[in-house]
């Protein structure tokens, strides 16, 4: 008897009961102010993930040996931002309630707010580690508060000063950098301070949010607002491996892949490889 | 003395006071359910319009001889659909109040609602002529009422039965076709009935809304949801020339060009040529 | 409890037991002599199928009302053509044995041979209706017998003279056209003779093989060897609807979509729409 | 012993002495006012020509049976328009002096002037049959006389009134259409008058210049200034077959393919197929 | 009252009278010997510049605080190289005469000659700082003296030995490198010597010409002749910031962006960011 | 008298008798498991090679001074892997028998097996230097032994332990890395050990096989399975220059360029530049 076509991120095919980590996609990009297309990020990654191997020679670990399940994309109410965030929050809450770790694939960066609301509810003392080219700290963008450009400001509304640790930031308004110096733990331009930050967070619940445009656009052109001067793949790989293998990651997301802007497929392959390294490092 | 760079749709450079028709762009695509990108339609058309001539051998008229002004794109509050529609309505109202005819370039089809609200306010007895591949008559789309897929239903909410004349429709839910048979004047698949419909509308105020995907995707691939089996360029050109030269067009829009999906530039060139023919026919 | 991500062609999500027609993909293109890429055809169609509606206004039928199941792509032994054909034959045989109709999505045209071997085994008196730009009647191609360019010759090896009905053929070697005049029922250039051929086949078992490049490349550019001068979408739609609603289709395939060659997505959307019309017409 | 890599247009590999027709490429696009890229036309066609067959089922003739030789692209002095035209004229003159027929592949349309100068020198009573979307009859373009937009005016400077027969023209300045009505034999929009024009030219020396943008951009998007509303492939195929099989073609050119604008390869394949039909019809 | 659509490079919208620096585009690429397309560089940069911020965290300066005006593209006489250069020279001269600094956006590198003629007229003792992958020192290219491949040789014709300082050069004929060793101050492969060169030029008038292909094609693929082994974005950013903040820049240009060759938009974004850093550093 | 169009890799136009190195293309990609397209590698490189210079400033050598001949692509029996390998072996054998050095341009990596069979026959004590992102050491891939993923295992079948020196490997199954540790001389992730390996091989016959995906995909996106974390162009350039100038290279190949996946042309230009450096270093 034949079964219906199942398509998961490579090797994320264990059953829900056994899964320690549960993936889902949040294909939303409606507040994107410049070039949209991240809504195709998660589905592109599923298809392209079969171009990488399940084994990581960096960590000498294999996806075949860990328990991850891909629960697919949420069917979002495109056009109503609040409803979309509520849908994301609900999916995250279910996974957390079942004692599993949520891993969300965006979509634009605003989707982080939905997942983080559920995470912060369960872990009120959670910290955020944030890799990004952009500060995302505006209070509003052209009058809109629920915008990708404001997402870390919205998270700060929830957890307050000193709990957001930002790395690789190299773009923003002057006011955002001023806000960061007062309210967040910002490390502009590079990720060289990650290891020392990690030491201070050992044992605490940590949410990891990775905007892939922290990478240099030479290796990750498939994104809406490419910012030259970013970090290399190996720098990011080492940083996320350090974060995920040393800390208690209670939830994470990887976002801002816009696959149509890089028809070579490289950006999608890079995103898949980083997700593999994160998944392997967390276990 | 040098002046700042002015970029208008070709030959739409008369001053506002002299202008009879005023163009503007509405770069919005946030409710697009499938593939976004129409936000780039109006700016792409400005650049590409210099690849066509100002003279139409079809009508033996020249853009140099008519008074059109391109007032640029509205800077929209991406992420808040109601605000976006209010901004569009406001721009349209200004143009109408100054006794000029508004011509909007989308953007996704939902932008029509903003412009039409202002038009229906001034002309309560207005009719709509609607060219499209899709019926756009859903009452809601995944629970969202302000969606491109519902835009003609929202217009019907304003003007009611028998005043929406639809041509070329070849896609929709079963329920939309049922709704159309009861509430609109639908002519599926083709535009062959345009001339006879035009005869019944002579002298009445008419709003023209043209979703360019009414064209066959062979000639217009640059759109989010291409539907094979559409009409040819010459059929559309003749239909809009008939409508615009015979009727009292009090406002119009041309939408759903998503230029990045057609890197040959043909779709954008086609959109420009249709806009030229419409502008020439209306004067 | 969340379930693993299931991705099927739109509305082809009934269970195997209930299904009357069972879809599967055959992502193979290794004998392609010019430009490869059809291996991505079936997976591209699954994703893009959500851009079309389940309802067909042409036939006034809805996919929601029929029983089709998408069993996914076969994982093929790329590099060994005979094994690949055996795998396809096996999947087809299972579906036939369970009293269901197989519908295969290619891949290159050679995949037809695998499916047809199983079909001809069960229905020795089967006829083939073949839509294509190319005759595909070579005996060998550069010495290779199992080549996409020879696939109808290989089918003829099985069923012999007068049982292959070819439409739309407009390219081939001189020798292929000579072979066709002696051994097949060829109707070059157009599909206008389909209706009269259909009349002669009523009640007989028929296998439909559709090489999408029978379409004009203006509407279907996404294929390896585009041949100008093809038929229109409406001509193909009417022809397949006629064939599938009037005849006893015991199996069918749709092949030669190479999605990467048409980045507008139009070719994939066209393929999806034709598959929808075929599925609706068969029931 | 191995020989150096020879790459010709398909089956155009006979030796110079035996050749009746000699192909060459003129990879020039420096006066292109809108989007350049036609310089890649001839080399793209050589590579892509192996995707078509040598046999034409339309004419039941085979390239294997005729004597054509591809002498490659001229290495042009890019940046100096007059030198470029002189180089083209010289290559054409050599071919004519050796009693062979020159067939040039552009490049932009201005290259016609170089070839035509040599042709008109040998055949002072030559007529021109011109297929194009654009009239190309300006006297100058932004002050430049040697421009693609002026090329037929420059030819008219040589042969004067009544000897240029234009078909398919659908774009130009008002002044160009006025000039045409006085000085050329213009048939705008279509090619339906070709057969009757051919009758009047039987026995006379004729130069055929084919700007491929006479085709509708649905089938030929790969060109710098696409103009919707063009003729179909079959209309062009029939027209050039009629011209080339009935008349004394003393030289011809095919130009304005800009392959990079159509990454599907369809435009290049269309150009190859038309060249094949021309070559077969001339013999 | 609505005003006509004004499109400038981001934040370059001050009035001419107040402007200290005046931008203009020179959309010319007719002598490009390999792949054309730089004519679209300046207009692409205007549109894409709104994807970057006006604030530079590198320099802690903001475009909102400086006085730059974008006077648009010159409408060039495509097809007549000398006229084109004269037009560019004239625009530059006006800006210089009004006591402002000209900043030109190409176009191919030959446009530098037009601007430099006007600059050298006003500042006979001017030096050139030249960043490029290619030496551009040929005396002629296939017999043509006014070619992009000769542009620095033409500048040397004006100012002679020792006044051209070249960085990053990694491609050229053997003869060009020999010429450079005798006549220019060449620093091949890297920009590490920039700081020491800058020290020797303090107080002198300097013209900066930046061929963006000095960047590695990994970060700047959108150019006609990509040369691997180039410098990184941060190396270039630091080099131009050093040059522009320490020296008396009397004019500058940034050229050779060919946006169509990089559909991800990264190259255009990189060009915009470098222009922002140059503009901020100069003030 | 005109000659037929000859197209070679730049400056590889000496006659066979004089040639010391003979190039040929092997346009095969039928066992490619993920994304095909390398069959276009060799022909794309011929065209694009004219964008680089014949002179290398790195080595101060010029292609004009060495004797290389490009014998074109083999016309391969697509669809029959064993026949294809036999054809490649035969071409290689001819070149070796004539006392010349074969240089093959792929195609996918499996083509190496064909060439290496002939090389190992003549030089039974040959060593292999292998640059690659992937180990290519599987014994079979989905049951197929003649697969690109197995090619180094097939070479090891011929020459056994300790004679394959692998550099840059960063992807593979766990089992491949285990195999490598036992049977090959593997240097994962980088090329920093090349110089010390070279010292141990001086005077011995060496076959160089270069899978270009050893490069980081930022500089070489045009390949089927991009693997982030690769080496830079300068690292590869130095490594191959070291290998080719210090060792007795009896044959070599460069493969896995898939030009269509990088429409900027950068990948092809990179491949051309590496081939130039290899050819110059070997002489």
CSV table of N, CA and C in Angstrom, one decimal, chain E residues 34-35 134 138 170-174 176-177 181 189 216-223 225-229 261-263, chain F residues 47-58 60-62 65 218-219 233-234 262-266 269-270 273 276:
chain,number,residue,atom,x,y,z
E,34,UNK,N,33.3,43.2,-23.9
E,34,UNK,CA,32.8,41.8,-23.6
E,34,UNK,C,31.3,41.8,-23.3
E,35,UNK,N,30.8,42.1,-22.1
E,35,UNK,CA,29.4,42.0,-21.9
E,35,UNK,C,28.9,43.4,-21.5
E,134,UNK,N,41.3,45.9,-13.5
E,134,UNK,CA,42.0,45.9,-14.8
E,134,UNK,C,42.9,47.2,-14.9
E,138,UNK,N,45.8,50.1,-22.1
E,138,UNK,CA,46.1,49.9,-23.5
E,138,UNK,C,46.1,51.2,-24.3
E,170,UNK,N,44.7,43.4,-11.2
E,170,UNK,CA,45.1,42.0,-11.3
E,170,UNK,C,44.8,41.4,-12.6
E,171,UNK,N,44.6,42.2,-13.6
E,171,UNK,CA,44.4,41.7,-15.0
E,171,UNK,C,44.8,42.8,-16.0
E,172,UNK,N,45.4,42.3,-17.1
E,172,UNK,CA,45.8,43.1,-18.2
E,172,UNK,C,46.7,42.4,-19.1
E,173,UNK,N,47.1,43.0,-20.2
E,173,UNK,CA,48.1,42.5,-21.1
E,173,UNK,C,49.4,42.6,-20.4
E,174,UNK,N,50.4,41.8,-20.8
E,174,UNK,CA,51.8,42.0,-20.3
E,174,UNK,C,52.2,43.5,-20.6
E,176,UNK,N,50.6,46.2,-20.7
E,176,UNK,CA,50.0,47.2,-19.8
E,176,UNK,C,50.8,47.2,-18.4
E,177,UNK,N,51.1,46.0,-18.0
E,177,UNK,CA,51.9,46.0,-16.7
E,177,UNK,C,53.3,46.7,-16.9
E,181,UNK,N,54.6,50.0,-14.9
E,181,UNK,CA,55.9,50.1,-14.1
E,181,UNK,C,56.7,51.3,-14.5
E,189,UNK,N,47.1,43.9,-7.2
E,189,UNK,CA,46.5,42.8,-6.3
E,189,UNK,C,45.8,43.3,-5.1
E,216,UNK,N,36.1,41.7,-5.2
E,216,UNK,CA,36.0,40.3,-5.6
E,216,UNK,C,34.7,40.0,-6.2
E,217,UNK,N,34.6,39.2,-7.3
E,217,UNK,CA,33.2,38.9,-7.8
E,217,UNK,C,32.3,38.2,-6.9
E,218,UNK,N,32.9,37.6,-5.8
E,218,UNK,CA,31.9,37.0,-4.9
E,218,UNK,C,31.0,38.0,-4.3
E,219,UNK,N,31.4,39.2,-4.0
E,219,UNK,CA,30.6,40.2,-3.4
E,219,UNK,C,30.1,41.2,-4.5
E,220,UNK,N,30.7,41.2,-5.7
E,220,UNK,CA,30.2,42.1,-6.8
E,220,UNK,C,30.2,41.3,-8.1
E,221,UNK,N,29.3,40.4,-8.3
E,221,UNK,CA,29.2,39.7,-9.5
E,221,UNK,C,28.6,40.5,-10.7
E,222,UNK,N,28.0,41.6,-10.4
E,222,UNK,CA,27.2,42.3,-11.4
E,222,UNK,C,28.1,43.2,-12.2
E,223,UNK,N,29.0,42.7,-13.0
E,223,UNK,CA,29.9,43.5,-13.8
E,223,UNK,C,30.3,42.7,-15.1
E,225,UNK,N,33.2,42.0,-16.8
E,225,UNK,CA,34.3,41.1,-16.9
E,225,UNK,C,34.8,40.8,-15.5
E,226,UNK,N,34.1,39.9,-14.8
E,226,UNK,CA,34.5,39.6,-13.4
E,226,UNK,C,35.9,39.0,-13.3
E,227,UNK,N,36.7,39.4,-12.3
E,227,UNK,CA,38.0,38.9,-12.2
E,227,UNK,C,38.2,38.4,-10.7
E,228,UNK,N,38.3,37.1,-10.6
E,228,UNK,CA,38.4,36.5,-9.2
E,228,UNK,C,39.7,37.0,-8.6
E,229,UNK,N,39.8,36.9,-7.3
E,229,UNK,CA,41.0,37.3,-6.6
E,229,UNK,C,41.0,38.8,-6.2
E,261,UNK,N,23.4,41.5,-14.5
E,261,UNK,CA,24.2,40.3,-14.4
E,261,UNK,C,24.1,39.7,-13.0
E,262,UNK,N,23.5,40.5,-12.1
E,262,UNK,CA,23.3,40.0,-10.7
E,262,UNK,C,21.9,40.2,-10.2
E,263,UNK,N,21.1,39.2,-10.5
E,263,UNK,CA,19.7,39.4,-10.2
E,263,UNK,C,19.3,39.4,-8.8
F,47,UNK,N,33.4,30.0,-24.6
F,47,UNK,CA,32.9,31.3,-24.9
F,47,UNK,C,33.4,32.4,-23.9
F,48,UNK,N,33.3,32.0,-22.6
F,48,UNK,CA,33.6,33.0,-21.6
F,48,UNK,C,35.1,33.2,-21.4
F,49,UNK,N,35.9,32.3,-22.0
F,49,UNK,CA,37.4,32.5,-21.8
F,49,UNK,C,37.9,33.7,-22.4
F,50,UNK,N,37.2,34.3,-23.4
F,50,UNK,CA,37.7,35.5,-24.0
F,50,UNK,C,37.4,36.8,-23.1
F,51,UNK,N,36.8,36.6,-22.0
F,51,UNK,CA,36.7,37.7,-21.0
F,51,UNK,C,37.9,37.8,-20.1
F,52,UNK,N,38.8,36.8,-20.1
F,52,UNK,CA,40.0,36.9,-19.3
F,52,UNK,C,41.2,37.2,-20.3
F,53,UNK,N,42.3,37.5,-19.7
F,53,UNK,CA,43.5,37.9,-20.5
F,53,UNK,C,44.3,36.6,-20.7
F,54,UNK,N,45.2,36.6,-21.7
F,54,UNK,CA,46.1,35.4,-21.9
F,54,UNK,C,47.3,35.5,-20.9
F,55,UNK,N,47.5,36.7,-20.4
F,55,UNK,CA,48.7,37.0,-19.6
F,55,UNK,C,48.3,36.8,-18.1
F,56,UNK,N,49.1,36.1,-17.3
F,56,UNK,CA,48.9,36.0,-15.9
F,56,UNK,C,49.9,36.9,-15.1
F,57,UNK,N,49.4,37.9,-14.4
F,57,UNK,CA,50.3,38.7,-13.6
F,57,UNK,C,50.8,38.0,-12.4
F,58,UNK,N,50.1,36.9,-12.0
F,58,UNK,CA,50.5,36.1,-10.9
F,58,UNK,C,51.8,35.3,-11.2
F,60,UNK,N,53.5,35.8,-14.2
F,60,UNK,CA,54.2,36.5,-15.3
F,60,UNK,C,54.5,35.6,-16.5
F,61,UNK,N,53.5,34.9,-16.9
F,61,UNK,CA,53.6,34.1,-18.1
F,61,UNK,C,52.4,34.4,-19.0
F,62,UNK,N,52.5,34.0,-20.2
F,62,UNK,CA,51.4,34.3,-21.2
F,62,UNK,C,51.0,33.1,-22.0
F,65,UNK,N,52.6,32.1,-25.3
F,65,UNK,CA,53.9,31.5,-25.3
F,65,UNK,C,54.0,30.0,-25.1
F,218,UNK,N,30.6,31.1,-2.5
F,218,UNK,CA,30.5,32.6,-2.7
F,218,UNK,C,31.2,33.0,-4.0
F,219,UNK,N,32.3,32.3,-4.3
F,219,UNK,CA,33.0,32.7,-5.6
F,219,UNK,C,32.7,31.7,-6.7
F,233,UNK,N,39.4,31.7,-3.8
F,233,UNK,CA,40.1,31.6,-5.1
F,233,UNK,C,41.6,31.7,-5.0
F,234,UNK,N,42.1,32.6,-4.2
F,234,UNK,CA,43.5,32.7,-4.0
F,234,UNK,C,44.2,31.4,-3.4
F,262,UNK,N,24.6,29.8,-12.4
F,262,UNK,CA,25.2,31.1,-12.1
F,262,UNK,C,25.1,32.0,-13.3
F,263,UNK,N,24.0,32.7,-13.4
F,263,UNK,CA,23.8,33.5,-14.6
F,263,UNK,C,24.7,34.8,-14.6
F,264,UNK,N,25.4,35.1,-13.6
F,264,UNK,CA,26.3,36.2,-13.6
F,264,UNK,C,27.5,35.9,-14.5
F,265,UNK,N,27.8,34.7,-14.7
F,265,UNK,CA,29.0,34.3,-15.5
F,265,UNK,C,30.2,34.2,-14.6
F,266,UNK,N,30.1,34.6,-13.3
F,266,UNK,CA,31.3,34.6,-12.5
F,266,UNK,C,31.9,33.2,-12.4
F,269,UNK,N,33.9,32.3,-15.4
F,269,UNK,CA,35.1,33.1,-15.5
F,269,UNK,C,36.1,32.6,-14.5
F,270,UNK,N,35.7,32.2,-13.3
F,270,UNK,CA,36.6,31.6,-12.3
F,270,UNK,C,37.2,30.3,-12.8
F,273,UNK,N,39.9,31.1,-15.4
F,273,UNK,CA,41.1,31.6,-14.8
F,273,UNK,C,41.9,30.5,-14.2
F,276,UNK,N,43.6,28.6,-16.9
F,276,UNK,CA,44.7,29.4,-17.4
F,276,UNK,C,45.9,29.2,-16.5
